[in-house]
Tab-separated table of C-alpha atoms in Angstrom:
chain	number	residue	atom	x	y	z
A	444	MET	CA	225.256	-55.963	-74.579
A	445	THR	CA	228.020	-54.567	-76.748
A	446	HIS	CA	227.119	-53.208	-80.054
A	447	PRO	CA	229.753	-52.035	-82.671
A	448	SER	CA	231.047	-48.548	-83.248
A	449	ALA	CA	229.164	-46.049	-85.900
A	450	ALA	CA	230.201	-43.244	-86.709
A	451	LEU	CA	227.054	-41.247	-87.765
A	452	HIS	CA	224.386	-42.466	-86.135
A	453	LEU	CA	220.261	-41.404	-86.752
A	454	LEU	CA	217.436	-41.672	-83.659
A	455	ALA	CA	214.238	-41.315	-86.295
A	456	ILE	CA	211.664	-40.770	-83.246
A	457	ASP	CA	208.325	-41.592	-83.441
A	458	PRO	CA	208.218	-40.633	-87.940
A	459	GLN	CA	204.320	-42.120	-88.336
A	460	ASN	CA	201.678	-41.020	-90.022
A	461	ASP	CA	199.385	-40.704	-86.939
A	462	PHE	CA	201.880	-37.614	-86.428
A	463	CYS	CA	202.076	-36.315	-89.862
A	464	ASP	CA	199.851	-33.261	-92.134
A	465	LEU	CA	199.899	-34.721	-94.962
A	466	PRO	CA	198.361	-34.517	-97.745
A	467	ALA	CA	195.108	-36.220	-98.722
A	468	ALA	CA	196.395	-38.225	-101.853
A	469	TRP	CA	199.226	-39.526	-99.397
A	470	CYS	CA	196.016	-40.914	-97.145
A	471	PRO	CA	194.239	-44.473	-98.297
A	472	ALA	CA	190.940	-45.227	-98.037
A	473	ASP	CA	189.741	-47.616	-95.058
A	474	PRO	CA	188.607	-50.840	-96.123
A	475	LEU	CA	185.736	-51.624	-93.654
A	476	SER	CA	184.113	-47.749	-94.027
A	477	GLY	CA	185.313	-46.915	-97.542
A	478	GLN	CA	186.152	-43.467	-96.371
A	479	ARG	CA	189.859	-42.308	-96.615
A	480	LEU	CA	191.960	-42.584	-93.639
A	481	ALA	CA	192.996	-39.570	-91.990
A	482	PRO	CA	195.630	-38.653	-89.019
A	483	SER	CA	194.299	-38.613	-85.636
A	484	LEU	CA	197.322	-36.045	-84.205
A	485	PRO	CA	199.304	-34.007	-86.754
A	486	VAL	CA	201.741	-31.624	-86.417
A	487	ALA	CA	202.051	-28.459	-88.593
A	488	GLY	CA	205.053	-29.415	-90.456
A	489	ALA	CA	205.844	-33.076	-89.743
A	490	HIS	CA	205.318	-33.852	-93.209
A	491	GLY	CA	208.004	-31.437	-94.715
A	492	ASP	CA	210.705	-32.527	-91.681
A	493	LEU	CA	210.044	-36.504	-93.166
A	494	GLN	CA	210.835	-35.581	-96.325
A	495	ARG	CA	213.559	-33.386	-95.491
A	496	LEU	CA	214.166	-36.116	-93.335
A	497	ALA	CA	214.423	-39.232	-96.320
A	498	ALA	CA	216.192	-36.727	-98.196
A	499	PHE	CA	218.738	-36.380	-95.979
A	500	VAL	CA	218.432	-40.281	-95.668
A	501	ARG	CA	219.669	-40.536	-98.759
A	502	ARG	CA	222.378	-38.654	-99.448
A	503	VAL	CA	224.131	-39.992	-96.051
A	504	ALA	CA	223.648	-43.929	-96.642
A	505	PRO	CA	226.694	-44.613	-97.635
A	506	GLN	CA	228.720	-42.783	-93.997
A	507	LEU	CA	225.564	-43.938	-92.208
A	508	GLY	CA	226.612	-46.431	-90.308
A	509	ALA	CA	223.004	-47.429	-87.671
A	510	VAL	CA	219.077	-46.145	-87.729
A	511	THR	CA	217.459	-46.513	-84.361
A	512	VAL	CA	213.657	-45.909	-85.355
A	513	THR	CA	211.494	-45.063	-82.080
A	514	LEU	CA	207.513	-46.082	-82.128
A	515	ASP	CA	205.406	-44.431	-80.778
A	516	SER	CA	202.494	-47.468	-79.495
A	517	HIS	CA	199.746	-47.810	-78.015
A	518	GLN	CA	196.105	-49.503	-77.390
A	519	ARG	CA	192.729	-48.056	-77.603
A	520	HIS	CA	192.618	-47.869	-74.016
A	521	ASP	CA	195.351	-46.210	-72.410
A	522	VAL	CA	195.905	-44.050	-69.278
A	523	ALA	CA	196.386	-41.108	-72.071
A	524	HIS	CA	193.803	-42.002	-74.167
A	525	PRO	CA	189.429	-40.748	-73.991
A	526	LEU	CA	188.342	-43.948	-73.630
A	527	PHE	CA	190.051	-44.303	-70.290
A	528	TRP	CA	188.091	-41.394	-68.386
A	529	GLN	CA	185.123	-40.156	-67.616
A	530	ALA	CA	184.432	-36.778	-66.797
A	531	ARG	CA	181.670	-35.527	-64.289
A	532	GLY	CA	178.498	-37.191	-64.239
A	533	GLY	CA	179.938	-40.004	-67.038
A	534	ALA	CA	180.538	-37.094	-69.756
A	535	ASP	CA	182.728	-37.978	-71.906
A	536	VAL	CA	186.768	-36.353	-72.303
A	537	ALA	CA	187.324	-34.981	-75.489
A	538	PRO	CA	190.747	-34.900	-76.440
A	539	PHE	CA	193.089	-31.955	-75.473
A	540	THR	CA	192.434	-31.966	-72.571
A	541	PRO	CA	195.278	-32.195	-68.962
A	542	ILE	CA	193.736	-33.666	-66.000
A	543	ALA	CA	195.334	-33.132	-63.158
A	544	ALA	CA	195.137	-35.526	-59.649
A	545	ALA	CA	193.008	-32.367	-57.673
A	546	GLN	CA	190.502	-32.761	-59.945
A	547	VAL	CA	190.201	-36.539	-60.203
A	548	ARG	CA	189.991	-35.954	-56.185
A	549	ALA	CA	187.725	-33.262	-56.461
A	550	GLY	CA	185.667	-35.346	-59.063
A	551	ASP	CA	185.635	-33.885	-61.786
A	552	PHE	CA	187.183	-36.530	-63.314
A	553	ALA	CA	187.300	-40.315	-62.578
A	554	PRO	CA	188.571	-42.924	-64.477
A	555	ARG	CA	186.061	-44.960	-65.995
A	556	ASP	CA	186.631	-48.732	-64.693
A	557	ALA	CA	186.358	-47.117	-60.663
A	558	THR	CA	188.292	-49.593	-59.365
A	559	ALA	CA	191.576	-48.184	-61.454
A	560	LEU	CA	191.583	-44.700	-59.176
A	561	PRO	CA	194.108	-45.122	-56.035
A	562	ARG	CA	196.318	-46.458	-59.050
A	563	VAL	CA	195.763	-43.365	-61.276
A	564	LEU	CA	195.974	-41.307	-58.431
A	565	ALA	CA	199.303	-42.492	-57.257
A	566	TYR	CA	200.271	-42.314	-61.111
A	567	LEU	CA	198.737	-38.962	-61.445
A	568	ASP	CA	200.524	-38.125	-57.915
A	569	ALA	CA	204.424	-39.703	-58.907
A	570	LEU	CA	204.690	-37.768	-62.696
A	571	GLU	CA	203.263	-33.702	-61.132
A	572	ALA	CA	206.256	-34.612	-58.372
A	573	GLN	CA	208.571	-34.337	-60.887
A	574	GLY	CA	207.672	-31.162	-62.302
A	575	ARG	CA	208.401	-31.991	-66.759
A	576	TYR	CA	204.318	-33.243	-67.385
A	577	THR	CA	200.774	-32.690	-66.312
A	578	LEU	CA	198.608	-35.870	-67.890
A	579	MET	CA	196.799	-34.548	-71.556
A	580	VAL	CA	194.241	-36.781	-73.296
A	581	TRP	CA	195.058	-37.303	-76.045
A	582	PRO	CA	193.450	-38.139	-79.200
A	583	VAL	CA	193.513	-41.993	-79.984
A	584	HIS	CA	196.773	-42.329	-81.706
A	585	CYS	CA	199.598	-44.433	-83.280
A	586	GLU	CA	196.884	-47.726	-82.455
A	587	ILE	CA	199.964	-50.850	-82.771
A	588	GLY	CA	198.573	-52.566	-85.842
A	589	SER	CA	196.667	-48.993	-87.928
A	590	TRP	CA	198.052	-47.522	-90.527
A	591	GLY	CA	198.515	-44.462	-88.216
A	592	HIS	CA	201.281	-46.554	-86.274
A	593	GLY	CA	203.355	-47.097	-89.741
A	594	VAL	CA	206.902	-44.872	-90.571
A	595	HIS	CA	205.921	-42.276	-93.082
A	596	ALA	CA	206.367	-43.701	-96.515
A	597	ASP	CA	209.156	-41.269	-98.383
A	598	LEU	CA	210.607	-42.220	-94.882
A	599	LEU	CA	210.391	-45.882	-95.054
A	600	ASP	CA	211.837	-46.330	-98.728
A	601	ALA	CA	214.546	-44.222	-97.611
A	602	CYS	CA	214.897	-46.183	-94.761
A	603	ALA	CA	214.380	-49.459	-97.499
A	604	GLN	CA	217.448	-48.184	-99.437
A	605	TRP	CA	219.674	-47.506	-97.134
A	606	GLN	CA	219.598	-51.146	-95.236
A	607	ALA	CA	220.386	-52.144	-98.968
A	608	VAL	CA	223.323	-50.033	-99.131
A	609	GLN	CA	224.572	-51.299	-95.568
A	610	GLY	CA	223.281	-54.938	-95.422
A	611	GLN	CA	222.380	-53.943	-91.975
A	612	ALA	CA	218.734	-53.916	-90.607
A	613	VAL	CA	216.504	-50.821	-89.184
A	614	HIS	CA	216.421	-51.111	-85.550
A	615	ALA	CA	213.291	-50.469	-83.959
A	616	VAL	CA	212.142	-48.908	-81.117
A	617	PHE	CA	208.820	-49.398	-79.224
A	618	LYS	CA	207.220	-47.565	-76.153
A	619	GLY	CA	204.005	-46.629	-75.233
A	620	MET	CA	202.456	-50.614	-74.970
A	621	ASN	CA	202.025	-49.924	-71.282
A	622	PRO	CA	198.600	-48.629	-70.662
A	623	TRP	CA	199.675	-47.468	-67.412
A	624	THR	CA	202.106	-44.623	-67.839
A	625	GLU	CA	202.769	-42.493	-70.330
A	626	HIS	CA	205.842	-43.254	-72.494
A	627	TYR	CA	207.105	-39.789	-74.074
A	628	SER	CA	210.713	-40.868	-73.731
A	629	ALA	CA	212.422	-43.529	-75.074
A	630	ILE	CA	214.820	-43.904	-73.483
A	631	GLU	CA	212.322	-44.200	-70.087
A	632	ALA	CA	208.684	-44.181	-69.650
A	633	GLU	CA	206.894	-41.449	-67.644
A	634	VAL	CA	206.827	-42.895	-65.001
A	635	PRO	CA	208.024	-46.539	-64.466
A	636	ASP	CA	205.699	-49.300	-63.859
A	637	PRO	CA	207.840	-52.043	-60.970
A	638	GLN	CA	205.974	-54.745	-62.670
A	639	ASP	CA	206.662	-53.430	-66.178
A	640	PRO	CA	210.404	-54.044	-67.504
A	641	GLY	CA	209.595	-52.334	-70.720
A	642	THR	CA	208.994	-48.763	-69.067
A	643	ALA	CA	212.162	-48.550	-66.897
A	644	LEU	CA	215.430	-47.297	-68.910
A	645	ASN	CA	216.894	-48.672	-71.679
A	646	LEU	CA	219.727	-48.922	-70.946
A	647	PRO	CA	220.390	-51.401	-74.579
A	648	LEU	CA	219.423	-48.416	-76.496
A	649	LEU	CA	221.349	-46.406	-74.485
A	650	GLN	CA	224.359	-47.918	-75.069
A	651	ARG	CA	223.296	-48.381	-78.321
A	652	LEU	CA	223.133	-44.867	-78.852
A	653	GLY	CA	226.252	-44.220	-77.056
A	654	THR	CA	229.191	-45.826	-79.359
A	655	ALA	CA	228.274	-43.004	-81.943
A	656	GLU	CA	230.370	-40.738	-82.997
A	657	ARG	CA	228.129	-38.741	-84.174
A	658	LEU	CA	223.918	-38.785	-83.152
A	659	VAL	CA	221.406	-37.385	-85.565
A	660	ILE	CA	218.222	-37.006	-83.369
A	661	ALA	CA	215.343	-35.536	-85.536
A	662	GLY	CA	212.050	-36.639	-85.749
A	663	GLU	CA	208.190	-35.674	-83.851
A	664	ALA	CA	207.548	-33.610	-81.575
A	665	SER	CA	209.847	-31.455	-81.215
A	666	SER	CA	207.490	-30.842	-78.250
A	667	HIS	CA	207.028	-34.383	-76.659
A	668	CYS	CA	208.963	-37.149	-77.610
A	669	VAL	CA	211.782	-35.841	-79.594
A	670	ARG	CA	212.150	-33.090	-76.157
A	671	ALA	CA	211.561	-35.689	-73.942
A	672	THR	CA	214.394	-38.700	-75.551
A	673	THR	CA	216.730	-36.294	-75.993
A	674	GLU	CA	216.712	-34.853	-72.542
A	675	HIS	CA	217.336	-38.447	-71.002
A	676	ILE	CA	220.142	-39.063	-73.741
A	677	VAL	CA	222.167	-36.183	-72.306
A	678	GLN	CA	221.035	-37.384	-68.328
A	679	HIS	CA	222.193	-40.886	-69.128
A	680	LEU	CA	224.922	-41.248	-70.978
A	681	PRO	CA	227.789	-39.001	-69.742
A	682	ARG	CA	226.851	-41.685	-66.319
A	683	LEU	CA	226.780	-44.296	-68.104
A	684	GLN	CA	229.970	-43.495	-70.698
A	685	PRO	CA	232.173	-42.272	-69.155
A	686	GLY	CA	233.332	-39.351	-71.357
A	687	TRP	CA	231.078	-39.241	-73.858
A	688	THR	CA	230.297	-35.429	-73.707
A	689	PRO	CA	226.313	-33.722	-75.267
A	690	SER	CA	228.444	-32.671	-78.354
A	691	ARG	CA	228.406	-35.895	-79.999
A	692	VAL	CA	224.728	-34.668	-80.392
A	693	VAL	CA	222.937	-33.168	-83.884
A	694	LEU	CA	219.553	-32.283	-83.477
A	695	LEU	CA	218.236	-31.226	-87.006
A	696	THR	CA	215.808	-28.786	-85.958
A	697	ASP	CA	214.131	-28.414	-89.685
A	698	CYS	CA	213.129	-32.280	-89.621
A	699	MET	CA	211.473	-31.936	-86.295
A	700	SER	CA	208.212	-29.687	-85.015
A	701	PRO	CA	206.145	-29.184	-81.838
A	702	VAL	CA	202.040	-29.634	-81.547
A	703	ARG	CA	200.346	-26.543	-81.670
A	704	GLY	CA	200.183	-25.121	-78.393
A	705	PHE	CA	203.845	-26.132	-77.766
A	706	GLU	CA	206.046	-24.444	-79.334
A	707	ALA	CA	207.362	-22.886	-76.131
A	708	GLN	CA	208.738	-25.718	-75.068
A	709	HIS	CA	210.116	-26.316	-78.424
A	710	GLY	CA	212.163	-23.108	-78.434
A	711	ALA	CA	212.911	-23.921	-75.021
A	712	PHE	CA	214.257	-27.381	-75.478
A	713	LEU	CA	216.303	-25.971	-78.282
A	714	ASP	CA	217.852	-23.247	-76.299
A	715	THR	CA	218.795	-25.871	-73.223
A	716	MET	CA	220.172	-28.493	-75.930
A	717	ARG	CA	222.496	-26.028	-76.587
A	718	ALA	CA	222.852	-24.362	-73.874
A	719	GLN	CA	224.695	-28.359	-72.758
A	720	GLY	CA	226.678	-28.279	-75.834
A	721	VAL	CA	224.483	-30.385	-78.117
A	722	GLN	CA	224.642	-28.963	-81.932
A	723	LEU	CA	221.958	-27.896	-83.535
A	724	ALA	CA	221.829	-27.759	-87.603
A	725	GLN	CA	220.051	-27.830	-90.815
A	726	SER	CA	219.804	-30.849	-93.158
A	727	THR	CA	220.605	-30.001	-96.098
A	728	GLU	CA	223.759	-27.803	-94.357
A	729	PHE	CA	225.328	-31.058	-92.198
A	730	LEU	CA	228.423	-32.701	-94.133
A	731	ALA	CA	229.007	-36.648	-93.184
């Protein structure tokens, strides 16, 4: 598949309600309980990040040739959600609990479905062998079909205005639907499932992004999904498209924030990307 070249291409990574520290007025009522909904995994600063990103989209809309939005997309039953796991004695596993293969072998944690144990151990072994992540049990987030899965309202509106200006659709990329593997990067799951092509290297997406003269990246969170996606782009595109260099990538640093407690990973990510030639910029100073 070939894609038309875009001088400027925005890649907005997981700009979803569940990742935003939204004011209460931005959160609707649950029609079943009547209680106000709330983001399940809010990233400090994300609401401001995405308001700035929306302002950026409005400002550069005439020059913006393509917009791609990735959407973290999970089921409640997922290897990185509490429902999947139990602690020793059958106790619940709290969100923000890391689980290592050694702990599962020791009986500290186990999948609630005992028949899943061999598959889970194989997954954890493969994940840890890469040295990038240990499995983290997150709060249930970005559940498919939920309000939390939806795009931040200001950015959604800015993208709607852009579509009216450019006469083309935003390209949506869904990731994380396979419950057996984590999928931080929009390019590839942490451990691809051989039986699920949706977890393998997303060559059409890479080819689409590779046509841009400048690929502008923003979104949430810089410590995880922005980081993993950008790292994979910088890793794979030079091999797939000779002549492509990381200098085509621009990170809008005021339109991304890390998960609390992972600030060091955020800093290391930006330092590594800068060293590889990726450009770092503020959205208000970026010239289209």
